[in-house]
Each structure stands twice: as C-alpha cells, then as structure tokens.
Coordinates of N, CA and C in Angstrom, one line a residue:
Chain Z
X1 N -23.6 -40.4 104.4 CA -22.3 -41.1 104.6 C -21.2 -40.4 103.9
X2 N -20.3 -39.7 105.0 CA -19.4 -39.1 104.2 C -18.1 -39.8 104.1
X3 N -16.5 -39.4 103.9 CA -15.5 -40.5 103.5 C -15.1 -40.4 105.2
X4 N -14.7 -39.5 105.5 CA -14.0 -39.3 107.1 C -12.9 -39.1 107.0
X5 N -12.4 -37.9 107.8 CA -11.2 -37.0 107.7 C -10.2 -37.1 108.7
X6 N -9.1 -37.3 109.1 CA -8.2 -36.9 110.1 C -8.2 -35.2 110.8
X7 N -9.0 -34.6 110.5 CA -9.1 -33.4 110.6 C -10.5 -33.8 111.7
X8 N -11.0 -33.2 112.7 CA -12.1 -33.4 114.0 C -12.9 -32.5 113.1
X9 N -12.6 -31.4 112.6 CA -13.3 -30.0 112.1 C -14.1 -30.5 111.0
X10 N -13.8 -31.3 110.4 CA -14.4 -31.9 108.5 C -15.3 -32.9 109.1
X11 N -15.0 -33.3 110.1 CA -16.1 -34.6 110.4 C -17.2 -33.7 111.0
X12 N -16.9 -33.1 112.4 CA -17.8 -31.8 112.5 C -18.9 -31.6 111.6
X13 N -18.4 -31.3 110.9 CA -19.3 -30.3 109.8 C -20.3 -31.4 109.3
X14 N -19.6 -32.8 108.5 CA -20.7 -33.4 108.3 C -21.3 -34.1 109.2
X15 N -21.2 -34.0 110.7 CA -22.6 -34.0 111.5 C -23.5 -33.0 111.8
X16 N -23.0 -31.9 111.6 CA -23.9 -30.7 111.3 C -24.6 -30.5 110.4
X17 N -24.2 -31.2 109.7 CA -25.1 -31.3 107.8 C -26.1 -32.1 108.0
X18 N -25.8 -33.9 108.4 CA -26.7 -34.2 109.1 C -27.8 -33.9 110.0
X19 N -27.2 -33.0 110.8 CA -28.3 -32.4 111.9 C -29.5 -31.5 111.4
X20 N -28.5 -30.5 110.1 CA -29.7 -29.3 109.5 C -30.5 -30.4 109.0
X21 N -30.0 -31.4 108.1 CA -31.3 -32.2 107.0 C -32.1 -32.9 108.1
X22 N -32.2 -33.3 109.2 CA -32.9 -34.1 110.1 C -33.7 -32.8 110.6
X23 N -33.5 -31.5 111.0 CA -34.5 -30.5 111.2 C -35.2 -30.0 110.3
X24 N -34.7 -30.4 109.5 CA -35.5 -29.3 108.3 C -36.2 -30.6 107.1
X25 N -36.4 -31.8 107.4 CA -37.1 -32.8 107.2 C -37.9 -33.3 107.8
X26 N -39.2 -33.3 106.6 CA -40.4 -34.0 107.4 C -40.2 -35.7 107.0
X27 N -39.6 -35.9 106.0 CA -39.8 -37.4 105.8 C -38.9 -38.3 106.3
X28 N -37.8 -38.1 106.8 CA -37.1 -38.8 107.7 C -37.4 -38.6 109.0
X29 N -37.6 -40.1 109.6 CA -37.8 -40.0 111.3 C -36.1 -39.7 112.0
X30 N -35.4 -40.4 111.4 CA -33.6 -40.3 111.9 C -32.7 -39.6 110.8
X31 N -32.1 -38.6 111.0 CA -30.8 -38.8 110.0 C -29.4 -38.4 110.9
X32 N -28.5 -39.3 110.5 CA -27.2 -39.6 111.0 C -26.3 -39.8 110.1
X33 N -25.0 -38.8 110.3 CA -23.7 -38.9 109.9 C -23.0 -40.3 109.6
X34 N -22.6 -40.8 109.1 CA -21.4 -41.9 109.1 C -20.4 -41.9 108.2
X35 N -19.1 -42.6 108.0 CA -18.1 -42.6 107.8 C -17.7 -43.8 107.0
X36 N -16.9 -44.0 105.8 CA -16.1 -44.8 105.3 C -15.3 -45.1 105.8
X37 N -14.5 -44.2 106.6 CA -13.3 -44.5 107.7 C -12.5 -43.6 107.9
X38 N -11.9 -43.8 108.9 CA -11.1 -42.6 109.7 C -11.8 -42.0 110.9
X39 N -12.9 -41.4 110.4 CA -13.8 -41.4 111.7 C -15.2 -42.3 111.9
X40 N -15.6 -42.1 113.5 CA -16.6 -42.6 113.7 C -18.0 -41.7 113.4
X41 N -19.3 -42.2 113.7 CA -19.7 -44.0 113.5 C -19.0 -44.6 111.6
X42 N -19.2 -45.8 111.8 CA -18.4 -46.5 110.3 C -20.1 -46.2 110.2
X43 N -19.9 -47.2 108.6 CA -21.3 -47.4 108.2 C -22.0 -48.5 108.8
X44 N -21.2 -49.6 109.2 CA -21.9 -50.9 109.9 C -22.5 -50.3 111.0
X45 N -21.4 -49.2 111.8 CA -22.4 -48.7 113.5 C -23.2 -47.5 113.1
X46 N -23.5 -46.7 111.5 CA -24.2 -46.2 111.5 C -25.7 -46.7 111.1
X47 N -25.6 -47.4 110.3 CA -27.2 -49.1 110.2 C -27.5 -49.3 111.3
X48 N -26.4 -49.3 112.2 CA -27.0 -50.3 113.6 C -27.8 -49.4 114.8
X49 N -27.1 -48.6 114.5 CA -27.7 -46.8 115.4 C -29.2 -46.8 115.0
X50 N -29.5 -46.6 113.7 CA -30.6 -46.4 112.8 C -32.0 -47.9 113.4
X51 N -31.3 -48.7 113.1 CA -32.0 -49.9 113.3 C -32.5 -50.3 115.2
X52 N -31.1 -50.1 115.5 CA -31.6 -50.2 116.9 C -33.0 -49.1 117.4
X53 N -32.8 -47.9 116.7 CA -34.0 -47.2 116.7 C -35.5 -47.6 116.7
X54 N -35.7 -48.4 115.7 CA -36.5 -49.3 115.7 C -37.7 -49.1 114.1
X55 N -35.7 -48.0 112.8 CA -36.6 -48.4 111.7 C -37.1 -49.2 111.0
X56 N -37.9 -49.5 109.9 CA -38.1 -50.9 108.8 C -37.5 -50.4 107.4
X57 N -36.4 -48.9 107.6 CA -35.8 -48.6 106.6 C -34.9 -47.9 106.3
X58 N -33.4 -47.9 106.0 CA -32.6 -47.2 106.1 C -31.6 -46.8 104.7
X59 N -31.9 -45.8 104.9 CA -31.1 -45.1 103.1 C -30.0 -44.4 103.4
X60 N -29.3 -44.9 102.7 CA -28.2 -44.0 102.8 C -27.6 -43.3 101.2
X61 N -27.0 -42.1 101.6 CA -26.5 -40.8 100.9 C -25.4 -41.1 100.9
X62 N -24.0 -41.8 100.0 CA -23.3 -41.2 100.0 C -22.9 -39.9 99.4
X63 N -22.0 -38.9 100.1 CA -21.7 -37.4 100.1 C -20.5 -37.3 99.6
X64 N -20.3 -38.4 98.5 CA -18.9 -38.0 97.3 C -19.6 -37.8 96.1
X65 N -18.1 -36.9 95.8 CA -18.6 -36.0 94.3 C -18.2 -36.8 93.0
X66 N -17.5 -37.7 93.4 CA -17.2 -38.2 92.1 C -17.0 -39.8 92.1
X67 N -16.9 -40.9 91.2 CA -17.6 -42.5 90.7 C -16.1 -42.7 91.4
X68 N -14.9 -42.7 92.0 CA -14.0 -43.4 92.7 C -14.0 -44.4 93.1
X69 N -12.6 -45.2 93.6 CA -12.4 -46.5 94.2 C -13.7 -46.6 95.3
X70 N -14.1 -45.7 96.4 CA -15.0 -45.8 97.3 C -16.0 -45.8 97.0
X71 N -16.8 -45.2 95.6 CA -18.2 -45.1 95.7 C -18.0 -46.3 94.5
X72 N -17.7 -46.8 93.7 CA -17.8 -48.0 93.0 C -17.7 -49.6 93.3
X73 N -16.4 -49.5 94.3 CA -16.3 -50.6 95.0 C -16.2 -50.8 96.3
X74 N -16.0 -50.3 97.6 CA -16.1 -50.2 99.0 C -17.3 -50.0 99.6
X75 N -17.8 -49.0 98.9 CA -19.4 -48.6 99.4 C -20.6 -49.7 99.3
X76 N -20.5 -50.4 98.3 CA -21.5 -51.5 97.9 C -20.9 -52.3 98.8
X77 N -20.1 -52.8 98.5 CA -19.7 -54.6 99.3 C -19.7 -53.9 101.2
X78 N -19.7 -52.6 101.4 CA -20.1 -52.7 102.9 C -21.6 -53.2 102.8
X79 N -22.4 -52.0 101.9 CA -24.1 -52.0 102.4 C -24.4 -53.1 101.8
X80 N -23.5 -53.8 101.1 CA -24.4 -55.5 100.3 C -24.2 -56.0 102.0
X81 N -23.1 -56.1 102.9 CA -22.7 -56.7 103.9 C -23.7 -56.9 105.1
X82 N -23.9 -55.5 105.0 CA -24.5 -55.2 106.1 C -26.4 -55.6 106.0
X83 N -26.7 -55.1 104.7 CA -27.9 -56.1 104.0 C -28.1 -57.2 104.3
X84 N -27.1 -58.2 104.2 CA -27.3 -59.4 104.5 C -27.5 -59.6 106.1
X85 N -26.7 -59.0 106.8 CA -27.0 -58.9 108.0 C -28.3 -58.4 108.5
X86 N -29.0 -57.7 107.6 CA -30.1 -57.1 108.5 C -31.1 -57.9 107.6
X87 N -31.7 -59.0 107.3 CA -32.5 -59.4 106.3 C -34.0 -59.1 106.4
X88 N -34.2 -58.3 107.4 CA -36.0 -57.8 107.5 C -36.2 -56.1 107.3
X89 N -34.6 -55.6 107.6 CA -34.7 -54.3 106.9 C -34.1 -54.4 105.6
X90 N -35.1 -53.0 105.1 CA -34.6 -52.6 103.9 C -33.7 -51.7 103.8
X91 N -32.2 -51.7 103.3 CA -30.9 -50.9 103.3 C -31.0 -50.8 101.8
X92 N -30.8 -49.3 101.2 CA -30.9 -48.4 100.4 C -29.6 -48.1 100.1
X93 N -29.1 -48.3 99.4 CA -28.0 -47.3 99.0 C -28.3 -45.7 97.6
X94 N -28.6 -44.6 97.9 CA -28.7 -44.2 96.6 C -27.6 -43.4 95.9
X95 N -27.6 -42.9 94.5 CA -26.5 -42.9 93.7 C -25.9 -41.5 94.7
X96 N -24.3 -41.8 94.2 CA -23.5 -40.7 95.1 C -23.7 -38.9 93.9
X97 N -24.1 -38.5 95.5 CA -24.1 -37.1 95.7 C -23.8 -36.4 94.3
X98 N -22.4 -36.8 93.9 CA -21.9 -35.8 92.4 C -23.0 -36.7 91.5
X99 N -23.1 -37.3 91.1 CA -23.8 -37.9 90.3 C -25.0 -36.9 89.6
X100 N -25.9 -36.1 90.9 CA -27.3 -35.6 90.6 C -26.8 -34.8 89.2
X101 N -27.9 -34.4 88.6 CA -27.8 -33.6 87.3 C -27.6 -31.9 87.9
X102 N -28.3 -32.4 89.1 CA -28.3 -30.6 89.5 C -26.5 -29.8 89.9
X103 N -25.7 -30.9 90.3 CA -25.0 -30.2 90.5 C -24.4 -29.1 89.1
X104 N -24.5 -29.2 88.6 CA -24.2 -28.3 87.2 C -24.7 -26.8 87.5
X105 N -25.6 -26.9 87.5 CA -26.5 -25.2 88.0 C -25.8 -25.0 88.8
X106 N -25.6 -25.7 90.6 CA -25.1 -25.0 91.6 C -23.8 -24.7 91.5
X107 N -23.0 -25.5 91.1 CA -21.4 -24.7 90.6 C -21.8 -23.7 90.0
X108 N -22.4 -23.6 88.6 CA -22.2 -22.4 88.1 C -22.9 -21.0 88.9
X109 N -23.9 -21.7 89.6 CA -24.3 -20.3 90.1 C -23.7 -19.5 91.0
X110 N -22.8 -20.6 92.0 CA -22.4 -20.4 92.6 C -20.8 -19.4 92.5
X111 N -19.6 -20.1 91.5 CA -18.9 -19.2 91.1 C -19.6 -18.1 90.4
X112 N -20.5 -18.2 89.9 CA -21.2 -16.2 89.4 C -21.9 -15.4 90.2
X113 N -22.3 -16.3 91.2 CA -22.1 -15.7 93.0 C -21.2 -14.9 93.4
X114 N -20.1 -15.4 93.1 CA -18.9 -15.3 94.3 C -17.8 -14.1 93.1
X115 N -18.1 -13.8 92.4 CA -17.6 -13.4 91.8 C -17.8 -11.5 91.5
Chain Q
X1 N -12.0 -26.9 90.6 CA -10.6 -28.0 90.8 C -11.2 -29.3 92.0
X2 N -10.4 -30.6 91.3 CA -11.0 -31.3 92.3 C -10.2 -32.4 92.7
X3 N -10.2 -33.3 93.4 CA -8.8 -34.0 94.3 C -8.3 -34.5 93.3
X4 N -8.9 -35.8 92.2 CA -8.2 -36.7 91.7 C -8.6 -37.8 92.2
X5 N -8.2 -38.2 91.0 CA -8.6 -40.4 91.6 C -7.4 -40.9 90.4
X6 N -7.5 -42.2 91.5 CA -6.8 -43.4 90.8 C -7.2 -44.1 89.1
X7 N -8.8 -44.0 89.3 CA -9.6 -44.0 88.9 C -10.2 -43.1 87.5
X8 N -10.0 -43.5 86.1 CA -9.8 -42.4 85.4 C -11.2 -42.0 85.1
X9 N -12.1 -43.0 85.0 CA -13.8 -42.9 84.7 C -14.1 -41.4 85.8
X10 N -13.0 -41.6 86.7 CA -13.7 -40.2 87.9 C -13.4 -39.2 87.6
X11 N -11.9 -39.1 86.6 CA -11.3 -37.9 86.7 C -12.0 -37.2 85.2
X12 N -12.3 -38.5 84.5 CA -13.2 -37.9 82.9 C -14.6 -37.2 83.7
X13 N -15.0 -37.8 84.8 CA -16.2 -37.4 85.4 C -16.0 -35.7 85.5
X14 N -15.2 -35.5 86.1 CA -15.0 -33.7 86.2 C -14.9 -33.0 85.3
X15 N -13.8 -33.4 84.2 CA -13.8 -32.8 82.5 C -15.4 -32.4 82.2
X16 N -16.1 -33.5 82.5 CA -17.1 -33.5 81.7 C -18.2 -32.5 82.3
X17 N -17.9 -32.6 83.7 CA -18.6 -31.1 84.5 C -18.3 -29.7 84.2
X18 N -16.8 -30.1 83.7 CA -16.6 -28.9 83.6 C -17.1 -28.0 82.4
X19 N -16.8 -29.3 81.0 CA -17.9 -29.1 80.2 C -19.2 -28.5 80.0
X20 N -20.1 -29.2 81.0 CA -21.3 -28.7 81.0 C -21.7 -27.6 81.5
X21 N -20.6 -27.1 82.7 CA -20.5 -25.3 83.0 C -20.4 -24.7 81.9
X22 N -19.5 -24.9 81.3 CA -18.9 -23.8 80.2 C -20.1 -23.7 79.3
X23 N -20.8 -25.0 78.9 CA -21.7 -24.9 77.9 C -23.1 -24.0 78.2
X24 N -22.9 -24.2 79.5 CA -24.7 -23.6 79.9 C -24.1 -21.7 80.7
X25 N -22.6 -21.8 80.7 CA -22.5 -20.2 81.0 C -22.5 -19.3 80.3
X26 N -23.0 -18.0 81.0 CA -22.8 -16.9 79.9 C -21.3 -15.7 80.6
X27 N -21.4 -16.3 81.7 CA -20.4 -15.4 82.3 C -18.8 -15.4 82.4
X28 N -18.3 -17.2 82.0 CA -17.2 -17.2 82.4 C -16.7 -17.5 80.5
X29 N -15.4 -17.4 79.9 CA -14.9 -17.4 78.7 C -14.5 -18.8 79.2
X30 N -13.9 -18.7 80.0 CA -13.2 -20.6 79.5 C -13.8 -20.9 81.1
X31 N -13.9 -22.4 81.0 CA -14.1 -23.6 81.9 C -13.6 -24.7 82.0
X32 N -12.6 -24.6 82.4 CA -11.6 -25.9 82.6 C -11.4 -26.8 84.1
X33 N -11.3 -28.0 83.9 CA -11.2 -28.9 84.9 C -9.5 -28.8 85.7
X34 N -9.2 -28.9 86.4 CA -7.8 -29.3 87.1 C -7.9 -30.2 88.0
X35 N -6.9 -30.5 89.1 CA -6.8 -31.7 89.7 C -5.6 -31.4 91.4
X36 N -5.9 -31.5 92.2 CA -5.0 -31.3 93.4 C -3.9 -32.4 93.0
X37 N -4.4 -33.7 93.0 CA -3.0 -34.7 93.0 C -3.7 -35.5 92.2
X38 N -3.0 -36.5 91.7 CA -2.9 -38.0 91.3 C -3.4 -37.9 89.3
X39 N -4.0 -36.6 89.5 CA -4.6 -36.3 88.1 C -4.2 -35.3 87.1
X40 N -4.4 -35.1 86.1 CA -4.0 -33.7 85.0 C -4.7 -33.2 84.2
X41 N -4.9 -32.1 84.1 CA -3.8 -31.0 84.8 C -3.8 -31.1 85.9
X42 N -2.6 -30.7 86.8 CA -2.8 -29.9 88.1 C -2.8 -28.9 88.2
X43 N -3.0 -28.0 89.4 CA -3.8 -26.5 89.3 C -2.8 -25.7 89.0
X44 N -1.1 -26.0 89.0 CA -0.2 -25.3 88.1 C -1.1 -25.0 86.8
X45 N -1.0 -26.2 86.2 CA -1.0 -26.1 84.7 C -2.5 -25.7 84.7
X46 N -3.6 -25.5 85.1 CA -4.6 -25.4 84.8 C -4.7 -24.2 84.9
X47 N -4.2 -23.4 85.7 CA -4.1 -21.6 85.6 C -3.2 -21.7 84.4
X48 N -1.9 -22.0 84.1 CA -0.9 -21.6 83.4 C -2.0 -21.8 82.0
X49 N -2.7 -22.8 82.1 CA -3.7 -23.1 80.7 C -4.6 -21.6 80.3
X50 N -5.0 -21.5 81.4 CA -6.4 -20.1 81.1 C -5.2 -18.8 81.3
X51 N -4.2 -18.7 81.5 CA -3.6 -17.4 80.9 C -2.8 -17.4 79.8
X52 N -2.4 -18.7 79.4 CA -2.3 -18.9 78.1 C -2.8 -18.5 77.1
X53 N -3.8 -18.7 77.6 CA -5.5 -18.2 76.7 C -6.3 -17.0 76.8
X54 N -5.1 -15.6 78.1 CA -4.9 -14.5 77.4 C -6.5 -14.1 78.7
X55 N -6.8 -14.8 79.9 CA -7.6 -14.1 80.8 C -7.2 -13.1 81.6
X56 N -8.4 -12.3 82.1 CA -7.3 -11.3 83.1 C -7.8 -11.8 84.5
X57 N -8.6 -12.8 84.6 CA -8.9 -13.4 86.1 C -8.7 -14.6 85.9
X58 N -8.3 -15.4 87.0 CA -8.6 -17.0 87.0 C -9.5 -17.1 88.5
X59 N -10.6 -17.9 88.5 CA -11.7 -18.0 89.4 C -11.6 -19.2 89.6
X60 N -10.9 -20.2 91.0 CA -10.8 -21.6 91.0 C -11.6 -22.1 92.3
X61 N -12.9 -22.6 91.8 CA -13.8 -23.4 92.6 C -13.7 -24.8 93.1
X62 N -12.9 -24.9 94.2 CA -12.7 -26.5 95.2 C -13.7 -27.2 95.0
X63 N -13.9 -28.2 94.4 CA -14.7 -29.1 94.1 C -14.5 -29.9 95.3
X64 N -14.5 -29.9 96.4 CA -14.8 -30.7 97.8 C -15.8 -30.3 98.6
X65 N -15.8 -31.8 99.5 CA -17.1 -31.4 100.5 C -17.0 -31.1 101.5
X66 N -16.2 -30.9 102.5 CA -15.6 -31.0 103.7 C -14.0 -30.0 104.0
X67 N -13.9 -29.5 105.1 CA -13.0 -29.0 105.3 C -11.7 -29.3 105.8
X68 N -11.2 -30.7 105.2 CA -9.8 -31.5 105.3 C -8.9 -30.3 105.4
X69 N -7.6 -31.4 105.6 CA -6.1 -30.8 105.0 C -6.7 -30.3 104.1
X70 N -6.7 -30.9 102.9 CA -6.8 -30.7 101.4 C -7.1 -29.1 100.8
X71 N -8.4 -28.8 102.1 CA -9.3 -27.4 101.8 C -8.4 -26.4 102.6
X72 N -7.7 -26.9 103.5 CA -7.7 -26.1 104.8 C -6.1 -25.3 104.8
X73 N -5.5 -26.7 104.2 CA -4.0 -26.1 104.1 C -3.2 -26.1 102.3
X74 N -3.4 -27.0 101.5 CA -3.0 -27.6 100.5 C -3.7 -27.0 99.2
X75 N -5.0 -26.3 99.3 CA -5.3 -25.4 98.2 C -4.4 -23.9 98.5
X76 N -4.8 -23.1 99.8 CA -4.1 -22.5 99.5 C -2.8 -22.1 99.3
X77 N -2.0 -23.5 99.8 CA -0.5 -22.5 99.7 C -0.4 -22.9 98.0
X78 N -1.1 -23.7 97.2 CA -1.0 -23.8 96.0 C -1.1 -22.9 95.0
X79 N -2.2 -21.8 95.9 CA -3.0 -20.9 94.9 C -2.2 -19.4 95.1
X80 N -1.8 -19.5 96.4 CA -0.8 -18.8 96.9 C 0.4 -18.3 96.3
X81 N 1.7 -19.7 95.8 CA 2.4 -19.6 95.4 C 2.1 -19.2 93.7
X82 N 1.1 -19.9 93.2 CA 0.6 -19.5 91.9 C 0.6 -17.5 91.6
X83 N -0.3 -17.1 92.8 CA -0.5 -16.1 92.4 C 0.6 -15.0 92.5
X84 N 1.7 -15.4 93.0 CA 3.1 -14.9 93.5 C 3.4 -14.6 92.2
X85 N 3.3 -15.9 91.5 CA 3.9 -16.3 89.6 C 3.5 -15.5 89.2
X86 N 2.2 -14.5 88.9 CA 1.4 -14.0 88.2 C 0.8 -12.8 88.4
X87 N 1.7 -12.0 88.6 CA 1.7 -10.5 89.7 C 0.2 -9.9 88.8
X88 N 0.0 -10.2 87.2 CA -0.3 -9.3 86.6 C -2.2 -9.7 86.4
X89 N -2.7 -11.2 87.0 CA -3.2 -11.7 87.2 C -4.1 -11.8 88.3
X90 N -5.4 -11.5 88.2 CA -6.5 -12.0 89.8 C -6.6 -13.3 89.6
X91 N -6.0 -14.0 91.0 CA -6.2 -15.4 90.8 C -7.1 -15.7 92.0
X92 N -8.4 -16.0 92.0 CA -9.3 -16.2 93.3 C -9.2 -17.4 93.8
X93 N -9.4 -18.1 94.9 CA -10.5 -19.1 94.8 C -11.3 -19.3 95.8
X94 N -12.4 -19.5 95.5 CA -13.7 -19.4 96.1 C -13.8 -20.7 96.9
X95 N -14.9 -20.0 98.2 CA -14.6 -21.0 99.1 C -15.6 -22.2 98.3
X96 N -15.0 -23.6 99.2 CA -15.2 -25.3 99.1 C -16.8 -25.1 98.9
X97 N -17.1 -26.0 98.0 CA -18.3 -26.6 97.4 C -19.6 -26.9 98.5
X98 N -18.5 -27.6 98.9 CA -19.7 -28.1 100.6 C -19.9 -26.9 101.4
X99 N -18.9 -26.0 101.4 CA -19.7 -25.3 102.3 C -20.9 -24.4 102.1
X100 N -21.2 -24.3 100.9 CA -22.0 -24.0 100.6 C -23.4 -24.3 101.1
X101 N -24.5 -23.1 101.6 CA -25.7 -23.4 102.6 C -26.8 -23.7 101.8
X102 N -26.3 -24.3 100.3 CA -27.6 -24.9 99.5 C -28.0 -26.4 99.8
X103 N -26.3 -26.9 100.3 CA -26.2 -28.2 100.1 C -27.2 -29.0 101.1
X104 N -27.7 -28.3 101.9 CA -28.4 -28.8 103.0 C -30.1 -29.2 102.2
X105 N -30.6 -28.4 101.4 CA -31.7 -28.8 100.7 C -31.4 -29.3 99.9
X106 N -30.5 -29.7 98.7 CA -30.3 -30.7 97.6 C -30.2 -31.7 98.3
X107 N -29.1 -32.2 99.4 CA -28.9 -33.4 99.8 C -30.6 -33.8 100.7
X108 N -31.3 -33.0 101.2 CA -32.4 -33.3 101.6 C -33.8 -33.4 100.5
X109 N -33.7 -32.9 99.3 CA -34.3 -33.2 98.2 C -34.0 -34.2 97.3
X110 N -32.7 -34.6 97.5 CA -32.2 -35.8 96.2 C -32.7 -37.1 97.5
X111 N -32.4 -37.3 98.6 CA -33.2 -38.4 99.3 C -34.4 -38.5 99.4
X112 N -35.1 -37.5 99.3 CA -36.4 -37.3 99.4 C -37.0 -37.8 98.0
X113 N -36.6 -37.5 97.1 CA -37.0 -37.8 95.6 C -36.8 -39.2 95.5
X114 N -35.5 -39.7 96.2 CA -35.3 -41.1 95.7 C -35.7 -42.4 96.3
X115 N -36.6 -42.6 97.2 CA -36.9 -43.5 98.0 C -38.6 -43.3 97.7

C-alpha cells in the first residue's frame, strides 16, 4: 500500500512492484497494489479485491519511509475500519516500510554503489 | 534527502538515519540529513552545510519511493540550480531509493518474516 501520486508513471511502478513480489513469492497466494489516495484501488477496494478472492488473510505493507500524518494516523483508522467490516478475516497491518532496521545497509550500500 | 513532514517525530526519524549511515560508513566523511519542503535543512543549506565543511563532492540520495513530481521534476531543478552555485564542486544525485531493484526482495522478505 503505497500513498498515490497524480503522476499515472509513480502509480505504475508501484503496481509493477506489486507484480515482481507476487512472482517471485511462494507465500502469498495474491499481492496487489493500493493506495491512500489519489489513485486507485483505495485500501477499502484493495481488502475487498483480496477478500472477494476468497482469502482468510490479508496483510498489508505500507511502502512509506517515514512515521508521518499517514502512517500514524490515517493508515490505522482505515484498516481498524475496514477490520470491523470484515469480522471473519484477519486484516494485518505491518510496521511501515522505513521503519525495518535493514534500511540502513541498503542506503549506505547503495550510495557507495553509485559512487 | 527526504520530503519532510508536518510531523517532527518523522523528520528526527531521518536525522537519525542519517546518523546511523555515517556511523556504520567508511566511505563517506560527513552524513547529513536535508529535506525537500516543510523541513530543515533544505537541500540549499544541506549542501551549503557539507562545503562548509570543506568536501570536494556532495552525493545526494532521494530518500523516496516512487517517481512523483517531487523525483521527476523538483529534485532536479533544485540540484541543478545548486550546482550552477558551486562551479568548483561535484554535486551528484543518485537516482530515488525505490527505484532501486533490491527493494523487491526486502519488501518481499520483511512480509514474509512478519506474518
């Protein structure tokens, strides 16, 4: 679940991101893009996509780098929302993206990459 | 460099990345945080900071995930006009964070780990 861009090109991409982790995963049966807003699917029609599939589980990634207005308070009170709504699935939220410890290594290795 | 938030817990969040680059590198002399908008430094003062401090490169890694305006149009006429300032100066910056072709197995290994 990414934020969603006015740009067609930025949303693009994170359905393409989407698509590589859904090939190149054995443990998810689905994975699908969605959006905080601006573009489509939101997150309520991305649960619903997932669910109508016919899982008993759906986790979501948000794909921001840092604790902001959206990953502190917008992101929860959707998937609390949408939780309630689905009371026999289990809705997952896990910690956002920048959070992991690893991002540290891949910046640095990355600018001494590129360098 | 990274967008900025309203939110200051987010913007200490980057400081502190940036910290932990500097501390685990052997390659780079300084490691400082900047900010596109709403935050400080901005990427003026964050170069004007590291040549202050007497580098002969500045290396500025987009801390975004996606290929917005932000990436597409607004870093570089930033880094552009900067480097206009600073004839005497390599001022890089390396392409966006996301685009990076690691991101597809971290984001498929930090889900995988966490469910």
């Amino acid at each position: 679940m990414a934020h969603g861009s006015r740009k067609k090109v930025s949303n693009i991409e994170i359905h393409q991101l989407a698509g590589k982790i859904a090939s190149s995963s054995r443990s998810f049966d689905i994975v699908e893009a969605c959006f905080l807003e601006i573009a489509a699917p939101s997150i309520p029609q991305g649960i619903a996509s997932c669910i109508e599939q016919n899982v008993a589980e759906v986790i979501i990634m948000p794909y921001f780098l840092a604790a902001g207005r959206h990953v502190i308070e917008d992101i929860p009170t959707i998937v609390d929302k949408e939780s309630f709504k689905y009371p026999d699935i289990s809705i997952k939220s896990l910690p956002y993206f920048g959070s992991s410890p690893v991002i540290v290594d891949i910046l640095r290795t990355l600018a001494e990459n590129n360098t």
